[in-house]
Amino acid sequence: PKELALVIQVPTVDMRAPVYARVVAVGPGSVSPYGAAQLPPPPFDAGDLIVLHAGCGVDVRHHGTTYTFILPTNVLAVVDE
């Protein structure tokens, strides 16, 4: 019989609580996974305050600052300031 390893990851943040973040940069959009059509850019701009799902994205540390790269589908709302 084969032995399987099981890894259980316990989140260190409350996954139900939303996270507020300031947008630093926005890309031009991307190619649709269903064809060659170009998807429109996200409906927010650099400088906007957004609400995200907790724990989403990929964190990258650069020169002492941590940036989180996300997909537009992770954005719950754009805060109207």
PDB file of C-alpha atoms in Angstrom, residues 3-67:
ATOM      1  CA  GLU A   3       1.402   6.101   2.061  1.00  0.00           C
ATOM      2  CA  LEU A   4       0.024   9.577   1.443  1.00  0.00           C
ATOM      3  CA  ALA A   5       1.133  12.721   3.214  1.00  0.00           C
ATOM      4  CA  LEU A   6      -1.534  15.105   4.428  1.00  0.00           C
ATOM      5  CA  VAL A   7      -0.764  18.755   5.085  1.00  0.00           C
ATOM      6  CA  ILE A   8      -3.245  20.923   6.948  1.00  0.00           C
ATOM      7  CA  GLN A   9      -2.632  24.640   6.760  1.00  0.00           C
ATOM      8  CA  VAL A  10      -4.143  26.733   9.526  1.00  0.00           C
ATOM      9  CA  PRO A  11      -4.631  30.340   8.437  1.00  0.00           C
ATOM     10  CA  THR A  12      -3.083  32.985  10.661  1.00  0.00           C
ATOM     11  CA  VAL A  13      -5.614  35.644   9.656  1.00  0.00           C
ATOM     12  CA  ASP A  14      -9.378  35.730   9.992  1.00  0.00           C
ATOM     13  CA  MET A  15     -10.397  34.544   6.515  1.00  0.00           C
ATOM     14  CA  ARG A  16     -13.864  36.058   6.898  1.00  0.00           C
ATOM     15  CA  ALA A  17     -12.686  39.610   7.599  1.00  0.00           C
ATOM     16  CA  PRO A  18     -12.255  41.812   4.510  1.00  0.00           C
ATOM     17  CA  VAL A  19      -8.952  43.566   3.873  1.00  0.00           C
ATOM     18  CA  TYR A  20      -8.633  47.176   2.734  1.00  0.00           C
ATOM     19  CA  ALA A  21      -5.791  47.986   0.354  1.00  0.00           C
ATOM     20  CA  ARG A  22      -4.561  50.913  -1.712  1.00  0.00           C
ATOM     21  CA  VAL A  23      -3.997  50.151  -5.412  1.00  0.00           C
ATOM     22  CA  VAL A  24      -0.412  50.915  -6.466  1.00  0.00           C
ATOM     23  CA  ALA A  25      -0.616  49.921 -10.144  1.00  0.00           C
ATOM     24  CA  VAL A  26      -3.093  48.354 -12.571  1.00  0.00           C
ATOM     25  CA  GLY A  27      -2.230  46.231 -15.592  1.00  0.00           C
ATOM     26  CA  PRO A  28      -3.776  46.582 -19.054  1.00  0.00           C
ATOM     27  CA  GLY A  29      -6.032  43.535 -18.774  1.00  0.00           C
ATOM     28  CA  SER A  30      -5.289  40.036 -19.970  1.00  0.00           C
ATOM     29  CA  VAL A  31      -6.154  37.522 -22.643  1.00  0.00           C
ATOM     30  CA  SER A  32      -9.320  35.570 -21.965  1.00  0.00           C
ATOM     31  CA  PRO A  33      -8.734  31.946 -20.943  1.00  0.00           C
ATOM     32  CA  TYR A  34     -11.605  31.032 -23.312  1.00  0.00           C
ATOM     33  CA  GLY A  35     -10.118  32.511 -26.470  1.00  0.00           C
ATOM     34  CA  ALA A  36      -7.877  35.186 -27.885  1.00  0.00           C
ATOM     35  CA  ALA A  37     -10.105  38.100 -26.854  1.00  0.00           C
ATOM     36  CA  GLN A  38      -8.518  40.760 -24.655  1.00  0.00           C
ATOM     37  CA  LEU A  39     -10.290  41.201 -21.331  1.00  0.00           C
ATOM     38  CA  PRO A  40     -10.862  44.819 -20.273  1.00  0.00           C
ATOM     39  CA  PRO A  41      -8.710  46.336 -17.538  1.00  0.00           C
ATOM     40  CA  PRO A  42     -10.033  46.121 -13.968  1.00  0.00           C
ATOM     41  CA  PRO A  43     -12.647  48.707 -12.919  1.00  0.00           C
ATOM     42  CA  PHE A  44     -10.274  50.522 -10.545  1.00  0.00           C
ATOM     43  CA  ASP A  45      -7.225  52.750 -10.893  1.00  0.00           C
ATOM     44  CA  ALA A  46      -3.960  53.348  -9.082  1.00  0.00           C
ATOM     45  CA  GLY A  47      -4.688  55.233  -5.873  1.00  0.00           C
ATOM     46  CA  ASP A  48      -8.137  53.671  -5.310  1.00  0.00           C
ATOM     47  CA  LEU A  49      -9.001  52.062  -1.985  1.00  0.00           C
ATOM     48  CA  ILE A  50     -10.363  48.545  -2.498  1.00  0.00           C
ATOM     49  CA  VAL A  51     -11.805  45.774  -0.331  1.00  0.00           C
ATOM     50  CA  LEU A  52     -10.373  42.277  -0.870  1.00  0.00           C
ATOM     51  CA  HIS A  53     -10.961  38.739   0.295  1.00  0.00           C
ATOM     52  CA  ALA A  54      -8.565  38.054   3.188  1.00  0.00           C
ATOM     53  CA  GLY A  55      -5.674  35.818   2.217  1.00  0.00           C
ATOM     54  CA  CYS A  56      -5.981  36.329  -1.534  1.00  0.00           C
ATOM     55  CA  GLY A  57      -3.152  37.122  -3.893  1.00  0.00           C
ATOM     56  CA  VAL A  58       0.582  36.533  -3.885  1.00  0.00           C
ATOM     57  CA  ASP A  59       2.840  38.563  -1.593  1.00  0.00           C
ATOM     58  CA  VAL A  60       6.148  39.786  -3.030  1.00  0.00           C
ATOM     59  CA  ARG A  61       8.712  41.609  -0.912  1.00  0.00           C
ATOM     60  CA  HIS A  62      10.764  44.223  -2.805  1.00  0.00           C
ATOM     61  CA  HIS A  63      13.227  46.630  -1.175  1.00  0.00           C
ATOM     62  CA  GLY A  64      11.600  46.216   2.237  1.00  0.00           C
ATOM     63  CA  THR A  65       8.029  46.741   1.023  1.00  0.00           C
ATOM     64  CA  THR A  66       5.515  43.918   0.628  1.00  0.00           C
ATOM     65  CA  TYR A  67       3.253  44.094  -2.423  1.00  0.00           C
TER      66      TYR A  67
END
